Amino acid sequence: MSTPKFFSAFLTVLILPAALLAQTASVNLQPAVGAADPADETKGAPRLERFDPNLVDKALDPCSDFYKYSCSKWLGANPIPPDQVFWGTGSGLQLWNENLLRETLEAAAKASNRSAVQQKIGDYWAACMDESGIEGAGLKPLQPELDRIAALKSKKEISSEISHLHHLYPGAWQPADNQSNSPFFGFTGQQDYDDASKVVVQIDQGGLSLPNRDYYLNTDAKSVEILKKYRAHLQKMFVLAGETEAQAATDAGNVIDLETAMAKAQMDNVKRRDPKNINNKMSLAQVRELTPSIDWEVYLKTVKAPASEHYIVTSPDFFRAEEKLLQEHPLEQWQAYLRWQVIHRSAPYLNKALVDENFDFFAHTLAGAEQQQPRWRRCVRAADRDLGEALGQAYVDRAFPPESKARTIQMVHAIEQALSEDIQSLGWMSPATKQQAIIKLKGIEDKIGYPQHWRDYSSVKIARDIYLSNVAQASSFEFERWVAKVGKPVDRGEWTMTPPTINAYYDPQLNTINFPAGILQPPFFDPSKDDAVNYGAIGMVIGHEIIHGFDDQGRKFDAHGNLRDWWTADDGKQYDERGKCISDEYTQEVPEAGAGVKQNGLLTQGEDTADNGGIHLALNALQATLKQQGKSLDDKGPDGWTYRQRFFLANAYSWCANVRPEIARLIVTTDPHSLPVFRIDNVMSNMTEFQQAFGCKTGQRMVRANACRVW
Ligand SMILES: [Zn+2]
């Protein structure tokens, strides 16, 4: 995720994009296999990958393609399993983490004299794993929702239905890179951009089911083909939910018409990256005036929204268009759209026919998966999403010892020191801006592993009988929890990723960096390895998150999280020139994603800046750490490689990944992160330190003529 909540995550390719996660963290099929002990790798799967410099392919030239040099042997030996859309060195960790969670869930399901936490996670697990119960119930759990929609008497009543659906399914409170993935629009409590000490209502564009607006509007052959398959999918889903073929065809047409009109009016994901573009403050009267067809009285009351000082409407044009659509289209067409919303969003939690058809379009056609993931993995992911801080407590106890936390903190401090020195030494930045930058850097709060206080789920009712109801209960709790923040003091301790998550993020409005315990594991952090390897892998991740505070988006926020320009005009101009070098470099063809697919460097500029700056910081911190030990970067380690070489090799190794073209295309179109190959080759071709490590010469591919450097 990143935009309107504006937190900049580290990876996307390791997990399915959020838009797909809801669809795929779903249902069925293979019986669970015998659980391995994740703490004991010797018992077989799952295996954690650990850096080994002997994996490089010495027949290749590191100066021609460093990613291939570092990864091709691993990539050749590790094809993508049929149920996965990519497979990288971090994928073993994903499986390892999920196995550990599964053991916790299974134990909680069976335990007697359970704690409140065990009851919730255990019953959630049992209901999700109960395939025969779910199959036997058929469409029954869906029926009350279809009945509600059938009972709507006027368009005015749609507003309370929107509120109901925003409670029922995850998404409304999570503004993502392209939109809020929820019916009609998104709605949440959010720190004010101009005064981060206040929480106000934010109303976001939403309403689409495909990953973003481009999927409806692009006219190239591949896009047209996907849209055609989407139409067929809509029809099949309506039929599976009980409609006649004729009705299903009409409904599919209506849904596509409405979603396409919404897509046209949505702000694109590049424009959406600039906080100034979405910081549109309105009074409640203005919101009402913008969309009189939405009954805000009813909506605000039913979502229990406290009064907000003002309302941020991220994309007024979108709401103008939605108003027009509400006026022009009859109730029957909106009922078709609403039916689609409940069928589509409930499908992962219902019977096999719906699960399979949902998989076929969203995971197979859009992302390239050939088979469904085993049910246990889908249930683990759903439990992590819905009850993550209850489930995560046991993960932290078992997988994140205090020594790991202490060593991570040491690295974080060394990397922050490296940025401080980098800022002081910059030739292009004036002393006035440097002073402000140092204030911001010193203001960063480091959050490592897990939250200090665990979320209280006591009001969430979880039972063993109906899986879909458990999802709705958890979703409703989370939605109202976000909305209830409005008007209250900011909770600085909160995390927006769960402890087992293999990811990390910077939050510019809290000015915090956050590293969940889930990523502080091999191959990213390996307690058994030396500093060169750990700075190369997790050190670069740490540097990346810190740099997010100073990328083209983060630099617009000050130390307190306010959207305030602390740059002199000339320094801002200097920054933009350097940023443009990066965005030009990454505006490139991506053959891995299909012919003609092009990356927009303006979409990925923040992430690319963080990658490029992050690795510099990590290398400088390693150098300082080695110096304290009386060593230098060019000393040889025990295996014959220099520390400098081990640093770069470990960095590349942590990124080795086979990626299916379908998911590659999806990422290039919708995601602000570059694909793994570019996170290595583009970054390193900008670095003289890399060229020094492997003796690369001017004119070779890994030596860029117009090397870019921001931080
Ligand atoms: Zn990032």
XYZ file of C-alpha atoms and ligand atoms in Angstrom:
712
model
C 0.000 0.000 0.000
C 0.972 3.537 -0.137
C -1.109 6.447 -1.228
C -3.734 8.323 0.679
C -2.716 6.768 3.952
C 0.634 7.420 2.327
C 2.579 4.744 3.906
C 5.253 3.392 1.738
C 5.688 -0.307 1.986
C 8.811 -2.133 0.991
C 7.532 -4.942 -1.157
C 4.584 -5.999 -3.112
C 5.861 -8.831 -5.172
C 6.170 -11.091 -2.149
C 2.477 -10.935 -1.503
C -0.403 -10.653 -3.881
C -1.527 -7.066 -4.262
C -4.211 -6.113 -1.796
C -6.883 -6.026 -4.460
C -6.315 -9.685 -5.119
C -5.598 -10.816 -1.620
C -9.238 -10.730 -0.605
C -10.095 -12.908 -3.554
C -7.344 -15.422 -3.101
C -7.233 -15.620 0.672
C -10.171 -17.819 0.251
C -11.372 -21.192 -0.161
C -11.009 -24.790 -0.643
C -9.530 -27.929 -2.028
C -6.550 -29.900 -0.870
C -6.763 -31.383 2.602
C -4.219 -29.895 4.936
C -0.907 -31.678 4.872
C 0.841 -32.764 8.074
C 2.243 -29.700 9.752
C 6.002 -29.351 9.826
C 7.699 -27.803 12.803
C 8.781 -24.435 11.472
C 11.388 -24.184 14.186
C 13.068 -27.310 12.861
C 14.115 -27.070 9.252
C 15.581 -30.563 9.289
C 12.143 -32.157 9.212
C 11.609 -31.106 5.645
C 9.397 -28.337 4.310
C 9.298 -25.473 4.773
C 12.887 -24.462 4.309
C 14.302 -21.023 4.971
C 16.648 -19.780 2.286
C 20.010 -18.597 3.561
C 22.565 -16.592 1.650
C 25.380 -18.626 0.127
C 27.881 -16.799 -2.120
C 28.639 -20.060 -3.933
C 25.266 -19.703 -5.626
C 26.605 -17.111 -8.055
C 27.084 -18.203 -11.636
C 30.770 -17.540 -12.215
C 30.378 -18.296 -15.914
C 28.469 -15.001 -16.198
C 29.823 -11.453 -16.042
C 28.660 -9.477 -12.978
C 29.224 -6.243 -14.912
C 26.853 -7.251 -17.668
C 23.839 -8.396 -15.616
C 24.304 -8.613 -11.881
C 20.816 -9.976 -11.235
C 21.503 -12.942 -13.519
C 24.997 -13.392 -12.106
C 23.584 -13.568 -8.567
C 20.284 -15.292 -9.189
C 20.262 -17.454 -12.306
C 21.382 -20.635 -10.524
C 18.786 -20.160 -7.814
C 16.107 -19.235 -10.342
C 16.877 -22.314 -12.443
C 16.593 -24.581 -9.429
C 13.403 -22.990 -8.084
C 10.590 -22.876 -10.643
C 7.283 -21.294 -9.656
C 4.945 -23.837 -8.009
C 1.594 -24.096 -9.843
C -0.323 -22.433 -6.991
C 2.009 -19.424 -6.865
C 2.327 -16.379 -9.113
C 5.977 -15.772 -8.260
C 8.604 -17.656 -6.322
C 11.553 -15.937 -4.730
C 14.114 -16.448 -1.996
C 11.599 -14.892 0.416
C 8.851 -17.347 -0.528
C 10.237 -20.070 1.720
C 9.945 -17.626 4.609
C 6.323 -16.923 3.695
C 5.575 -20.629 3.918
C 7.594 -20.947 7.122
C 5.698 -18.078 8.747
C 2.361 -19.481 7.623
C 3.211 -22.911 9.002
C 3.973 -21.406 12.356
C 0.681 -19.529 12.350
C -1.117 -22.673 11.331
C 0.264 -24.563 14.306
C -0.942 -21.790 16.581
C -4.389 -21.853 14.977
C -4.707 -25.631 15.103
C -3.669 -25.735 18.733
C -6.170 -23.000 19.576
C -8.956 -24.857 17.779
C -8.327 -27.996 19.829
C -7.375 -26.575 23.210
C -9.583 -26.883 26.257
C -9.878 -24.067 28.838
C -9.105 -21.579 26.112
C -8.129 -17.967 26.622
C -10.289 -15.353 24.906
C -7.663 -14.987 22.184
C -7.516 -18.768 21.640
C -11.294 -18.968 21.372
C -11.351 -16.346 18.631
C -8.482 -17.575 16.504
C -9.335 -21.233 17.103
C -12.983 -20.899 16.112
C -12.113 -18.666 13.167
C -9.754 -21.378 11.939
C -12.230 -24.196 12.521
C -14.989 -22.382 10.606
C -12.657 -21.599 7.701
C -11.333 -25.156 7.468
C -14.817 -26.704 7.616
C -15.177 -27.319 3.889
C -18.036 -29.776 4.146
C -20.024 -27.420 6.372
C -19.449 -24.560 3.940
C -20.383 -26.761 0.984
C -23.523 -27.964 2.750
C -24.652 -24.402 3.500
C -24.403 -23.516 -0.200
C -25.769 -20.052 -0.949
C -27.606 -19.777 2.352
C -25.160 -17.292 3.953
C -25.521 -15.074 0.863
C -29.313 -15.086 0.744
C -30.014 -12.468 3.449
C -27.729 -10.065 1.588
C -29.460 -10.658 -1.747
C -32.829 -10.214 -0.017
C -31.804 -6.857 1.444
C -30.870 -5.606 -2.028
C -34.118 -6.910 -3.549
C -36.037 -5.030 -0.856
C -34.606 -1.613 -1.727
C -37.525 0.602 -2.729
C -35.772 3.745 -3.905
C -32.341 5.033 -4.833
C -32.355 6.983 -1.597
C -32.104 3.706 0.302
C -28.835 2.818 -1.446
C -26.908 4.912 1.100
C -27.699 2.670 4.028
C -26.819 -0.352 1.887
C -23.405 1.178 1.118
C -22.817 1.583 4.838
C -23.869 -2.015 5.406
C -21.464 -3.309 2.746
C -18.626 -1.147 4.057
C -19.049 -2.970 7.365
C -19.374 -6.414 5.835
C -16.231 -6.680 3.724
C -12.627 -5.505 4.181
C -11.582 -2.473 2.167
C -13.515 0.723 2.880
C -11.064 1.909 5.532
C -7.949 1.141 3.474
C -7.106 3.667 0.789
C -4.749 1.749 -1.517
C -2.482 2.881 -4.336
C -5.260 3.096 -6.919
C -8.497 3.413 -4.927
C -10.233 2.121 -1.809
C -11.276 -1.401 -2.737
C -14.880 -1.080 -1.600
C -18.328 -0.501 -3.117
C -19.002 3.087 -4.335
C -16.246 4.800 -2.297
C -13.922 4.439 0.675
C -14.423 6.026 4.075
C -12.017 6.211 6.997
C -10.499 8.230 9.837
C -7.165 9.670 8.813
C -4.576 12.123 10.156
C -5.142 15.533 8.642
C -2.515 16.437 6.063
C -2.048 19.978 7.322
C -2.235 19.152 11.021
C -1.155 15.591 11.744
C -2.194 15.889 15.387
C -5.829 15.718 14.286
C -7.836 12.840 12.865
C -10.496 13.713 10.301
C -12.775 11.867 7.898
C -11.345 10.982 4.501
C -13.658 9.973 1.676
C -11.895 8.216 -1.170
C -12.610 7.069 -4.717
C -13.544 3.386 -4.985
C -16.138 1.163 -6.574
C -14.040 -0.804 -9.074
C -13.552 -4.569 -8.983
C -10.667 -4.784 -11.451
C -7.243 -3.673 -10.146
C -7.465 -0.112 -11.436
C -9.000 2.265 -13.987
C -6.636 1.220 -16.785
C -8.206 -2.233 -16.863
C -11.495 -0.659 -18.010
C -10.129 2.054 -20.269
C -7.069 0.746 -22.117
C -7.734 -0.355 -25.666
C -4.741 -2.575 -26.454
C -5.509 -6.183 -27.407
C -4.514 -7.666 -24.058
C -6.677 -5.221 -22.090
C -9.644 -5.855 -24.369
C -9.208 -9.595 -23.889
C -9.106 -9.264 -20.085
C -12.242 -7.124 -20.070
C -14.014 -9.698 -22.214
C -13.059 -12.414 -19.746
C -14.246 -10.208 -16.897
C -17.663 -9.964 -18.543
C -17.820 -13.754 -18.877
C -16.779 -14.079 -15.233
C -19.515 -11.688 -14.082
C -22.109 -13.704 -15.950
C -20.936 -16.988 -14.485
C -20.928 -15.591 -10.964
C -24.483 -14.243 -11.325
C -25.631 -17.641 -12.580
C -23.866 -19.426 -9.714
C -25.711 -17.106 -7.339
C -29.040 -18.219 -8.783
C -29.811 -15.935 -11.748
C -30.998 -17.041 -15.181
C -28.544 -16.765 -18.073
C -30.509 -13.877 -19.564
C -30.640 -11.940 -16.296
C -26.937 -12.636 -15.684
C -26.001 -11.231 -19.104
C -28.015 -8.045 -18.478
C -26.544 -7.646 -14.999
C -22.976 -8.161 -16.248
C -23.520 -5.402 -18.810
C -24.855 -3.029 -16.183
C -21.978 -3.678 -13.809
C -19.392 -3.080 -16.529
C -21.136 0.126 -17.647
C -21.238 1.528 -14.111
C -17.692 0.489 -13.201
C -16.323 1.854 -16.480
C -17.987 5.209 -15.851
C -16.489 5.276 -12.338
C -13.076 4.298 -13.756
C -13.180 7.210 -16.199
C -13.710 9.651 -13.350
C -11.049 8.226 -11.033
C -7.815 10.102 -10.433
C -4.941 8.072 -11.902
C -2.343 6.479 -9.664
C 0.430 8.919 -10.599
C -1.579 12.038 -9.826
C -2.782 10.319 -6.652
C 0.810 10.011 -5.405
C 1.045 13.749 -4.830
C -0.564 14.546 -1.466
C -1.467 18.041 -2.656
C -3.809 16.540 -5.239
C -5.853 14.608 -2.714
C -5.856 17.118 0.132
C -9.254 18.613 -0.719
C -10.918 19.824 2.456
C -14.646 20.242 2.495
C -17.297 21.051 5.043
C -20.077 18.525 5.506
C -22.369 20.927 3.655
C -19.983 20.872 0.708
C -19.832 17.079 0.744
C -23.632 16.994 0.658
C -23.675 19.465 -2.169
C -21.115 17.419 -4.105
C -23.210 14.249 -3.912
C -26.814 15.043 -2.965
C -27.873 11.572 -4.115
C -25.965 10.015 -1.244
C -27.866 10.368 2.008
C -24.924 11.427 4.196
C -27.202 11.792 7.208
C -27.927 8.085 7.088
C -24.460 7.004 6.037
C -22.629 8.933 8.772
C -25.089 7.767 11.408
C -24.853 4.102 10.468
C -21.049 4.068 10.294
C -21.067 5.852 13.680
C -18.859 8.660 12.387
C -17.983 11.295 14.998
C -18.246 14.907 13.819
C -15.183 15.816 11.778
C -13.496 19.219 11.729
C -13.622 18.934 7.972
C -13.842 16.174 5.377
C -11.028 15.294 3.001
C -12.402 14.291 -0.369
C -9.469 12.763 -2.245
C -10.992 13.076 -5.688
C -13.912 15.507 -6.067
C -14.215 14.716 -9.784
C -14.882 11.102 -8.968
C -17.731 12.056 -6.662
C -19.177 14.458 -9.227
C -19.278 11.587 -11.699
C -20.767 9.196 -9.165
C -23.504 11.719 -8.396
C -24.334 11.946 -12.079
C -24.415 8.152 -12.348
C -26.740 7.884 -9.347
C -29.076 10.385 -10.937
C -29.058 8.874 -14.406
C -29.219 5.135 -13.779
C -32.373 3.459 -12.479
C -32.554 1.539 -9.199
C -32.595 -1.824 -11.030
C -29.138 -1.213 -12.453
C -27.765 -0.249 -9.048
C -29.310 -3.387 -7.599
C -27.322 -5.409 -10.135
C -24.141 -3.565 -9.071
C -24.940 -4.224 -5.404
C -25.672 -7.908 -6.076
C -22.319 -8.159 -7.796
C -20.653 -6.560 -4.772
C -22.037 -9.122 -2.343
C -21.493 -12.126 -4.620
C -17.961 -11.062 -5.541
C -16.849 -10.079 -2.064
C -18.440 -13.105 -0.359
C -17.192 -15.641 -2.889
C -13.894 -16.510 -1.179
C -15.818 -17.584 1.919
C -18.534 -19.644 0.213
C -18.880 -22.942 -1.643
C -16.468 -24.536 -4.070
C -18.259 -23.455 -7.248
C -17.996 -19.764 -6.302
C -14.463 -20.133 -4.979
C -13.294 -21.840 -8.149
C -14.861 -19.312 -10.502
C -13.484 -16.456 -8.411
C -10.035 -18.038 -8.528
C -10.297 -18.591 -12.253
C -10.653 -14.920 -13.065
C -8.900 -13.020 -10.271
C -5.978 -15.344 -9.510
C -5.601 -17.245 -12.801
C -6.493 -14.759 -15.554
C -5.275 -11.626 -13.783
C -2.287 -12.968 -11.831
C -1.324 -16.182 -13.627
C -1.789 -18.795 -10.880
C -2.396 -22.276 -12.278
C -3.793 -23.868 -9.147
C -5.410 -22.708 -5.965
C -3.313 -22.542 -2.877
C -4.116 -25.241 -0.338
C -6.987 -24.281 1.858
C -4.886 -24.085 5.007
C -2.750 -21.308 3.501
C -5.820 -19.322 2.524
C -7.261 -19.720 6.006
C -3.985 -18.654 7.639
C -3.897 -15.501 5.521
C -7.507 -14.658 6.236
C -6.944 -15.137 9.980
C -3.851 -12.925 9.806
C -5.870 -10.237 8.027
C -8.903 -10.428 10.322
C -7.393 -11.169 13.749
C -3.740 -10.389 13.086
C -2.736 -8.988 16.447
C -4.378 -11.861 18.304
C -2.675 -14.438 16.103
C 0.601 -12.535 15.960
C 1.332 -12.734 19.691
C 2.311 -16.395 19.498
C 4.373 -15.726 16.377
C 6.436 -13.130 18.210
C 6.945 -15.488 21.171
C 8.141 -18.282 18.941
C 9.988 -16.570 16.124
C 11.371 -13.260 17.319
C 13.876 -13.525 20.194
C 15.097 -10.362 21.975
C 18.547 -10.825 20.397
C 17.042 -10.358 16.932
C 15.377 -7.170 18.077
C 18.579 -5.845 19.661
C 20.688 -6.525 16.556
C 18.063 -4.913 14.309
C 17.996 -1.791 16.460
C 21.784 -1.549 16.242
C 21.577 -1.648 12.456
C 18.776 0.929 12.388
C 20.860 3.338 14.453
C 23.937 2.842 12.251
C 21.830 3.486 9.140
C 20.216 6.602 10.593
C 23.708 7.853 11.410
C 24.722 7.179 7.795
C 21.863 9.351 6.534
C 22.795 12.107 8.956
C 26.319 12.116 7.507
C 25.005 11.926 3.967
C 22.803 14.983 4.514
C 25.677 16.968 6.065
C 27.937 16.166 3.124
C 25.511 16.977 0.286
C 26.920 19.565 -2.092
C 23.564 20.536 -3.562
C 21.614 21.244 -0.374
C 21.762 24.546 1.517
C 22.537 24.649 5.255
C 18.980 25.826 5.994
C 17.372 22.786 4.346
C 20.001 20.455 5.814
C 19.052 21.641 9.275
C 15.390 20.868 8.591
C 16.258 17.465 7.141
C 18.249 16.566 10.256
C 15.309 17.601 12.457
C 13.076 15.312 10.449
C 15.573 12.434 10.626
C 15.948 12.822 14.387
C 12.164 12.819 14.697
C 11.787 9.356 13.148
C 10.504 6.798 15.607
C 11.817 3.252 15.106
C 9.254 0.485 15.609
C 10.732 -2.991 15.526
C 8.949 -6.353 15.526
C 5.535 -5.858 17.083
C 3.326 -3.294 18.853
C 3.747 -2.449 22.515
C 0.019 -2.935 23.120
C -2.023 -5.644 21.436
C -5.366 -4.769 19.878
C -8.382 -5.747 21.940
C -10.725 -7.926 19.894
C -13.116 -8.679 22.747
C -16.079 -7.110 20.945
C -15.596 -9.288 17.845
C -17.920 -12.269 17.913
C -16.325 -15.316 16.319
C -18.148 -18.632 16.152
C -17.448 -22.037 14.631
C -20.477 -22.165 12.371
C -20.419 -19.633 9.534
C -17.084 -18.549 8.057
C -18.610 -15.638 6.130
C -20.133 -14.247 9.350
C -16.748 -14.302 11.070
C -15.211 -12.316 8.234
C -18.079 -9.830 8.458
C -17.688 -9.519 12.238
C -13.969 -8.838 11.995
C -14.408 -6.463 9.085
C -17.154 -4.531 10.830
C -14.985 -4.169 13.939
C -12.031 -2.888 11.936
C -14.094 -0.456 9.868
C -15.723 1.108 12.927
C -12.378 1.172 14.730
C -10.929 3.345 11.951
C -13.960 5.604 11.769
C -13.999 6.035 15.573
C -10.528 7.607 15.437
C -12.067 10.813 14.054
C -11.750 13.660 16.542
C -9.642 11.617 18.969
C -5.918 11.958 19.759
C -3.602 10.123 17.367
C -2.490 6.672 18.500
C 1.234 6.714 17.743
C 1.750 3.137 18.847
C -0.500 1.588 16.255
C 0.811 -0.686 13.494
C -0.851 -1.157 10.111
C 0.958 -4.431 9.404
C 0.656 -7.574 11.521
C 3.731 -9.075 13.231
C 4.189 -12.057 10.840
C 4.055 -9.836 7.746
C 7.046 -10.028 5.400
C 7.134 -6.356 4.623
C 8.023 -3.010 6.175
C 6.734 0.555 5.911
C 7.360 4.209 6.566
C 4.417 6.296 7.758
C 5.026 9.959 6.876
C 2.228 11.285 9.062
C 3.523 9.502 12.155
C 7.139 9.790 10.966
C 7.798 6.178 11.948
C 9.625 3.270 10.345
C 8.086 -0.122 11.030
C 9.663 -3.559 10.641
C 7.363 -6.462 11.536
C 8.977 -9.568 13.050
C 7.933 -11.452 9.901
C 10.633 -9.853 7.746
C 13.331 -10.019 10.423
C 14.058 -13.610 9.397
C 16.250 -15.316 6.746
C 17.003 -14.479 4.015
C 16.426 -10.838 4.994
C 17.807 -10.942 8.521
C 19.895 -13.946 9.469
C 21.327 -14.048 12.994
C 23.841 -16.675 11.837
C 25.401 -14.374 9.224
C 27.981 -11.607 9.377
C 27.308 -7.878 9.101
C 28.098 -7.683 5.376
C 25.269 -10.094 4.583
C 22.756 -8.542 6.959
C 23.448 -4.960 5.869
C 23.152 -6.098 2.245
C 19.757 -7.732 2.794
C 17.729 -6.255 5.691
C 20.038 -3.217 5.987
C 18.960 -2.116 2.539
C 15.311 -2.544 3.585
C 15.912 -0.371 6.642
C 17.652 2.265 4.529
C 14.788 2.089 2.034
C 12.151 2.876 4.689
C 14.160 5.750 6.153
C 14.644 7.237 2.681
C 10.854 7.162 2.193
C 10.802 10.071 4.613
C 12.877 11.936 2.035
C 11.583 10.670 -1.319
C 9.489 12.811 -3.675
C 6.393 12.129 -1.542
C 7.895 11.881 1.958
C 9.923 15.072 1.598
C 6.680 17.038 1.475
C 5.920 16.120 5.109
C 7.790 17.572 8.076
C 9.089 15.913 11.257
C 5.623 16.114 12.832
C 3.869 14.546 9.852
C 2.392 17.786 8.542
C 2.234 18.462 4.820
C 4.560 21.469 4.948
C 7.278 22.587 2.557
C 10.488 22.839 4.583
C 12.723 23.157 1.527
C 14.162 26.371 0.125
C 12.890 26.945 -3.414
C 16.317 26.290 -4.896
C 16.862 23.074 -2.919
C 13.432 21.872 -3.997
C 14.414 22.483 -7.598
C 17.701 20.652 -7.104
C 15.794 17.739 -5.610
C 13.327 17.585 -8.486
C 16.133 17.446 -11.054
C 17.660 14.464 -9.277
C 14.277 12.830 -8.880
C 13.628 13.238 -12.598
C 16.838 11.353 -13.362
C 15.384 8.405 -11.409
C 11.911 8.579 -12.956
C 13.408 8.826 -16.459
C 15.651 5.839 -15.800
C 12.742 3.677 -14.658
C 10.422 4.678 -17.476
C 11.287 1.566 -19.403
C 10.020 -1.372 -21.406
C 9.231 -4.426 -19.279
C 9.379 -7.459 -21.577
C 8.884 -9.714 -18.520
C 5.322 -8.381 -18.370
C 4.507 -8.838 -22.053
C 5.205 -7.081 -25.321
C 4.635 -3.344 -25.240
C 4.203 -3.121 -21.455
C 5.950 -0.027 -20.170
C 6.757 1.041 -16.645
C 5.873 4.622 -15.694
C 8.836 5.939 -13.711
C 6.596 8.626 -12.201
C 4.514 5.900 -10.532
C 7.561 4.133 -9.087
C 9.702 7.189 -8.371
C 9.299 7.065 -4.581
C 10.088 3.373 -4.299
C 12.998 3.621 -6.729
C 14.425 6.598 -4.849
C 14.141 4.592 -1.636
C 15.882 1.586 -3.228
C 18.730 3.704 -4.571
C 19.219 5.740 -1.412
C 18.616 2.822 0.948
C 21.471 0.765 -0.389
C 23.905 3.669 -0.054
C 22.944 4.122 3.570
C 23.284 0.410 4.293
C 26.713 0.245 2.654
C 27.956 3.308 4.528
C 26.646 1.887 7.793
C 28.412 -1.395 7.080
C 31.631 0.479 6.407
C 31.365 2.322 9.722
C 30.561 -0.911 11.558
C 33.534 -2.714 9.998
C 35.782 0.203 10.877
C 34.853 -0.189 14.536
C 35.987 -3.812 14.204
C 39.275 -2.766 12.597
C 38.194 -3.998 9.155
C 37.472 -2.412 5.793
C 35.017 -3.104 2.975
C 37.737 -4.495 0.766
C 39.061 -7.036 3.254
C 38.335 -10.596 2.279
C 35.943 -12.661 4.351
C 36.425 -16.377 5.095
C 35.014 -17.482 1.743
C 37.301 -15.366 -0.416
C 34.810 -12.638 -1.306
C 35.399 -9.134 0.008
C 32.854 -7.687 2.449
C 31.856 -5.208 -0.245
C 31.158 -8.074 -2.655
C 29.263 -10.068 -0.036
C 27.133 -7.003 0.664
C 26.034 -6.691 -2.969
C 25.632 -10.435 -3.477
C 23.478 -10.759 -0.345
C 21.382 -7.830 -1.489
C 20.748 -9.369 -4.903
C 20.136 -12.790 -3.387
C 17.313 -11.468 -1.219
C 15.581 -10.345 -4.456
C 15.911 -13.465 -6.643
C 12.399 -14.274 -7.858
C 10.730 -16.035 -10.752
C 7.653 -13.991 -11.670
C 4.763 -14.985 -13.943
C 4.074 -12.518 -16.778
C 0.457 -11.990 -15.677
C 1.378 -10.764 -12.189
C 4.302 -8.813 -13.672
C 1.839 -6.961 -15.902
C -0.467 -6.313 -12.977
C 2.362 -4.925 -10.866
C 3.698 -2.695 -13.633
C 0.213 -1.268 -14.219
C -0.937 -0.734 -10.661
C 1.946 -0.926 -8.214
C 4.480 1.722 -7.205
C 7.266 -0.878 -6.764
C 9.612 -1.920 -9.559
C 10.049 -5.606 -10.377
C 12.909 -7.409 -8.563
C 15.248 -7.442 -11.559
C 15.167 -3.625 -11.708
C 15.558 -3.298 -7.955
C 18.980 -4.859 -8.512
C 20.233 -3.954 -11.980
C 18.959 -0.365 -12.171
C 20.094 0.421 -8.633
C 23.559 -1.054 -8.941
C 24.229 0.447 -12.344
C 23.918 3.842 -10.616
C 26.598 3.008 -8.012
C 30.331 3.541 -8.322
C 30.719 1.463 -5.124
C 29.231 -1.499 -6.956
C 31.429 -1.008 -9.987
C 34.420 -0.878 -7.668
C 33.357 -4.152 -6.012
C 33.346 -6.122 -9.245
C 35.789 -4.145 -11.376
C 33.165 -2.932 -13.872
C 34.296 -0.511 -16.584
C 32.727 2.372 -18.466
C 30.675 1.072 -21.369
C 29.549 -2.093 -19.571
C 25.829 -2.527 -18.921
C 26.136 -2.249 -15.139
C 27.841 1.145 -15.470
C 25.216 3.719 -16.366
C 26.391 6.682 -18.394
C 23.903 9.025 -16.703
C 24.036 7.595 -13.202
C 21.311 8.936 -10.892
C 21.820 9.830 -7.269
C 19.431 11.557 -4.900
C 20.530 10.272 -1.503
Zn 8.946 1.346 -0.158
